[in-house]
Amino acid sequence: MGTESKYQMKVVNGDFGYVLEDVPHLTDYIPNLPTYDNPLRSNPAYSVVKQYFVDMDDTVPQKIVVHKDSQRGVHFRRAGPRQKVYFNSDDVRACIVTCGGLCPGLNTVIREIVHSLDYMYGVDKVLGIEGGYRGFYAKNTINLTPKLVNDIHKRGGTILGTSRGGHDTKKIVDSIQDHGINQVYIIGGDGTLKGAAIIYEEIRRRGLKVVVAGIPKTIDNDIPIIDKSFGFDTAVEEAQRAINAAHVEAQSAENGIGVVKLMGRYSGFIAMYATLASRDVDCCLIPESPFFLDGSGGIFEFVKKRLREEGHMVIVIAEGAGQELLAAENSNGGSEQDASGNKLLQDVGLWVSHKIRVHFEKKLKMPITLKYIDPTYMIRAVPSNASDNVYCTILAQSCVHGAMAGYTGFTSGIVNGRQTYLPFNRITEKQNNVVITDRMWARLLASTNQPSFLSTKRQHSQSQLLDGDDNESEITVALSATFAYHNVRLIGSCRNLFEGVGSVTVPQLWAVTDQSQLTYAGQQLCARNEAFYLLEFKQSLTVDQTVPHYGCDSHAYSKTLSWNIATEDCCQWDGVTCNGFTGHVIGLDLSCSFLSGTINANNSLTKLDHLQRLNLAFNEFDDFPLGDSISELSSLTHLNLSHTGFNKGEMIMIPPGLSNLSKLVSLDLSRYFSNLHVDGTTFTSLLHNLINLEVLLIDFVEAPFELPKNFPSSLRYLSLRGTSMFGNISESQIFHLPNLQVLRLGENPLLTGTLPNFSWSFSGSILEMDFSYTGIFGKLPDCIGNLTAIRVLTLSRSNLTGNVPSTISKLNKLVELDLSYNHIRGSIPESFGNLTRITSLDLSKNSFTGNVPSTIRKLNKLHSLSLSSNNFKGSIPDIFSNFSELSFLAFDTNNFTGPFPYSITTLTRLESLELQNNSLTGPLPSNITGLQELQLLDLSFNYYTEATPPWLFQCSSLFNLYLQDNQFTGKLPYEFNRSSSEYFRIDLSYNNLYGEIPDWMLSMSIGRLDLSHNFFTGFEKQVWRSEYLSYLNLENNFLQGPLHQSICDLIELHVLILAQNNFNGSIPGCLGNSSSSISILDLRMNNFYGVIPRFLPTGLQYLGLYGNQLTGQVPRSLVNCTSLVALDLGNNKLYDMFPVWLDKLPNLQVLILKSNLFYGPIGDLESEFPFPELQIFDLSFNEFTGTLPSNLFKSFKGMMDEEKTGSTSTHTDYVYNISLVIKGNEYDMSITSIMTSVDLSSNRFEGDIPNSIGSLSSLVLLNLSHNSFRGPIPAEIAKLQALEALDLSWNRLIGEIPGQLSSLTFLEVLNLSYNHLAGHIPIGKQFNTFPNDSYCGNPDLCGFPLSKECGNNNVSDESQDDADDNEDSYFASGFTWEAVVIGYGCGMTFGLLMGGLMFLLEKPKWYVNFAEDIAQQIAAKKRRRQKKRRQRRGLRMN
């Protein structure tokens, strides 16, 4: 944390040994703070409670069992509400943060803090800090409201997220100040509360009026002083499920043993209480009570005794128990820590299980069935039970009471059944442990009838010493050794998906079997017993050829089908290899044999003593084959279990016994889509013991531990891709392995360090090296040129910098080079031309500059070349005529200029050509000689001109054509001369194409067609026959006439955009029927007339009908469209009352009914929670009347969340648009999720403005102008802290302008003109910027900016002229929110089009000056946007 806590105790002494260990108070360092009456005085819920307020002198004793002559002892301050509080509720801005590990009840505590602050004290500004302490300075916050947190107690975990570490005192306190936070609630364990103490001290040092309050959290119940910690009861209850399962498993098998590991790093409370509660446990092991395994009175003896008596037993062990024994075995243990500083534990459950198995099965030859259950993460992730929910409520409420009362630097807790406030240091000074001399532990011993292992062992050790044994006793080692901690959370990977091992395959590296060991034809060699073992093995598994096995070819079959008794010689069976002289089975290859089932530890496979090669790859088993008994196959030299899917849901551990196969030469455990894990201890043992190992593959096996420092020097093939290993590669001895030929460490993002700049020991032997998607950084070392034998070098997606060293040109055997997604700069060395064997070169996503060297022409064996997303300039060299093998070429997203390289058109094998996002000019070649296999062509975002050449539509294999954002002109060809009529995508948008859309475009098989933003005037023949078309965009053309009914035949159509054309006629009714799959229907700005068709239940998400001539009513069938997000019916001739039934649409975010003929009152809404997601609500320019419902805005949840980012869109990548009309000009804008607005202007609403408008905390634009609203301006509007534009003009509002409005710091546009307002205009940072026009037409207003001074009844001529001169007042002509929001939607917070309107309307000089500034900003922003658009990688929609 950077500093240690200097927490000062606050102690008060009294008579008879009375000691009060008090908690700090704000008045300790901020004198003369004002106090306020506690709001609970007027809270009806507490009016019936007698003596609800806690007396200031009430304390709680630490000890309640005393003798008659005992001193009074230590006391703590009693928790609860005080009559006076030190915070005004309106001034409180609280925050909540959760840190450390998960625990049941976290969400309940969060919920109750929020509810207590709101319902008890009226505090509605509560921030949630996401991601633990680092969330303070990472600015990750969410607004917590009672509604948001109402049901979170039903979920496990924490909605705020959590993390360990991240404590930076200065940054945290700076953030607290920046956010204006004055109450900080911290939920965490002892490490978290130590950090809270430091935060409190820094706040006190700065003299801030900020309370720091904690709620202690630890599932282990190891916090001192308090009765218990929250989540403990739930943990004990959930542990019963695991114990019951273990008991059932043990009871159901002969000599069954169930081992359950429970949480308890230093304290065994969960294990002890779960054992007592269960009554099925035979042995409980906890950290406080050391134990030993072997010898008289040890665990083994007790297990043997219980198995003989009962036939089964259950062992419960806390995770911290026996760590001293593991540390004694593992010299590397005990050094690792988590981010909170806790030492990482080794898995004692696995260790004990392994020891028991080995002892009974190997030493005693006594068969047992042992099941190990680790429910750790299941327990801590569940929601809290009823008992803990009540407990969390008490803790949270007590904490809030204390904070409001001014106490700080404290935690709330229950001591002897009473609520108390405890100083931080008493919580963190030590840990609570089970006292093994206490009655509770005695009760457990009586329940399990287990011995006290420690005392027995001591006697045993003493007898050994008396007998003259000078070896240190086991218990002495246990008590003196340091704890070794290694507790790794293992995450399941996915099922197997075959992928070849690359250009260098495993078989190439395996030694060829000696010919003398192969079976000779015609000889009957197989031993009968081994044939029997094989048949028994076959019967233990099933064959399921219906299950797909990725990686197996179409000729794969089950080899075991040929195994039968009729064939006497098993050496002739498929997949079986025998020694040519002895007849022993030495090889078994059952890969891709469709096998499934379980290969148990006692499987007959273990009896094949001479087996040297075993290949079970690409099958499906329930568990790791043979488990720990695989160690019995002691002759194995080659083992392949790769891509073997495991059907069991839980993680599968690589058994430690695997490391006993000391003869192994090759081991392949790589896999995809599986849940195989290996712990650090097993892997270290494996590397240490397998001294002959040459091939090791564990790709995508979960191994979340540090990259080992040492590896066997015999290794030739090492592949650890996707293992989650971490560490610094520079500190590993990998680069000193002399025989290494393949090294793959890719897809391990936590591997860091630099590539060392010395001669690597394997420089002359390495064939392939992969460090892709790792955290390596720094420059490519010059010694890279020493890898003279290398074929494949993959360094993509790392953090490499600097220039490419010239020595790379020495790699003249290189076939594949991938440096993509790095930060490499400079130019490509001319010496790259020496890499003449290279077939794949990828330098994309770097910072290369300069011109492409002409020496690239020498690389004529290239299949793939990518230089995309760099800063190359100049023309693309015309060097491709001899690249006869090239299939992929990408030079996109650079600064290339000049014409299209003609030599590209000669490439007969080119399949993908990407030149988009450059500045290429001129026409395209009119004729081509190649490109017969071209499938993708992307020339978008360039400056190509003239007509599109016919060959673009004649390449028979072209499926994706992107030409958008160019300057192509002319007509599209009417003839379609190509053998295939199938396309996937065609995008010709944003060009200058004109004429008619040819008929072949409407009839070919195409998925997406975009011809928008051109000058098309019609169709050659408007008949829609493209059965696979899912996306059609013809927006912003000059198309006209009615829509042909055949558009209903496009059954796969999801997106239909015909906006801004001249279509007319009625909308085809089929577009709304249930067989339609349309989700986006955009028909805005056309001339459609008639009624809106009836919509049946569909997946419709956006319906845009703005700017047509539609009449009639809004069809009630729209209520069936429950996926509807945006509904824009503005600017039509709809005649209807307000469609209240729309409030039932759960996802509706945009509702625009403006500029129609709607009439009547809004009326009572039908839903209990109407319009929960609404963000834009526009009813302007209609004939609505009556008063607004008082609850109209209360459920607009979409306008209550301040933390909004991004845009509102669908899975189709279509951004919703709405149309606005400003002074007769029509604009089209995209809707972003940060845009929120309410526009009810130009209607006939009357009555008061509802106070509920104040709940819309994220509202940006509010326009209620041109109505008949009466009464005062609601002060609640001041709660709209995100408000940027407010227009209440042309109403009948009275009274003064609320002074609270001056707190609206984002308000940039204000219009209160033409009302009956009176009194002083508020003064504030924003209010001082508003002109006279904001207030004109209110003759009784006074103060700045009006010339009328308050207290002066005379109205100056100047102010009177302002009030009367409607010609020179923009607001007088009717301000509408569109003037602001149109600019806002384009990316600025103020209306960017305001300036242009000022010119058009000949407004005053100050407006003209303002408009000039805005116009300059618009031009600059447009230039920047165009530049960025050309830098991004196309507009390809997936």
Coordinates of C-alpha atoms in Angstrom, one line a residue, residues 103-106 216-221 228-237 263 270 379-380 382 384-385 387-389 391-392 395:
C103 CA -18.3 -13.7 0.3
P104 CA -22.1 -14.3 0.6
G105 CA -23.9 -11.2 1.7
L106 CA -21.8 -8.6 -0.2
P216 CA -15.7 -6.2 8.1
K217 CA -16.0 -9.1 5.7
T218 CA -14.4 -12.5 5.8
I219 CA -16.0 -15.8 5.1
D220 CA -13.5 -17.5 7.3
N221 CA -14.8 -15.7 10.5
K228 CA -19.0 -13.5 13.8
S229 CA -18.6 -12.1 10.3
F230 CA -21.3 -11.9 7.7
G231 CA -21.4 -14.8 5.2
F232 CA -20.2 -17.3 7.8
D233 CA -23.6 -18.8 8.4
T234 CA -24.2 -19.2 4.7
A235 CA -20.8 -20.8 4.2
V236 CA -21.5 -23.4 6.9
E237 CA -24.9 -24.2 5.4
M263 CA -12.2 -22.5 3.3
I270 CA -16.1 -23.2 8.8
I379 CA -19.6 -21.7 -1.4
R380 CA -18.3 -18.1 -1.6
V382 CA -23.8 -18.1 -3.5
S384 CA -26.5 -15.1 1.6
N385 CA -29.1 -17.1 3.5
S387 CA -29.7 -15.4 8.8
D388 CA -26.9 -13.6 7.0
N389 CA -29.4 -11.3 5.3
Y391 CA -27.2 -9.8 10.0
C392 CA -26.0 -7.8 6.9
L395 CA -24.4 -4.1 10.1

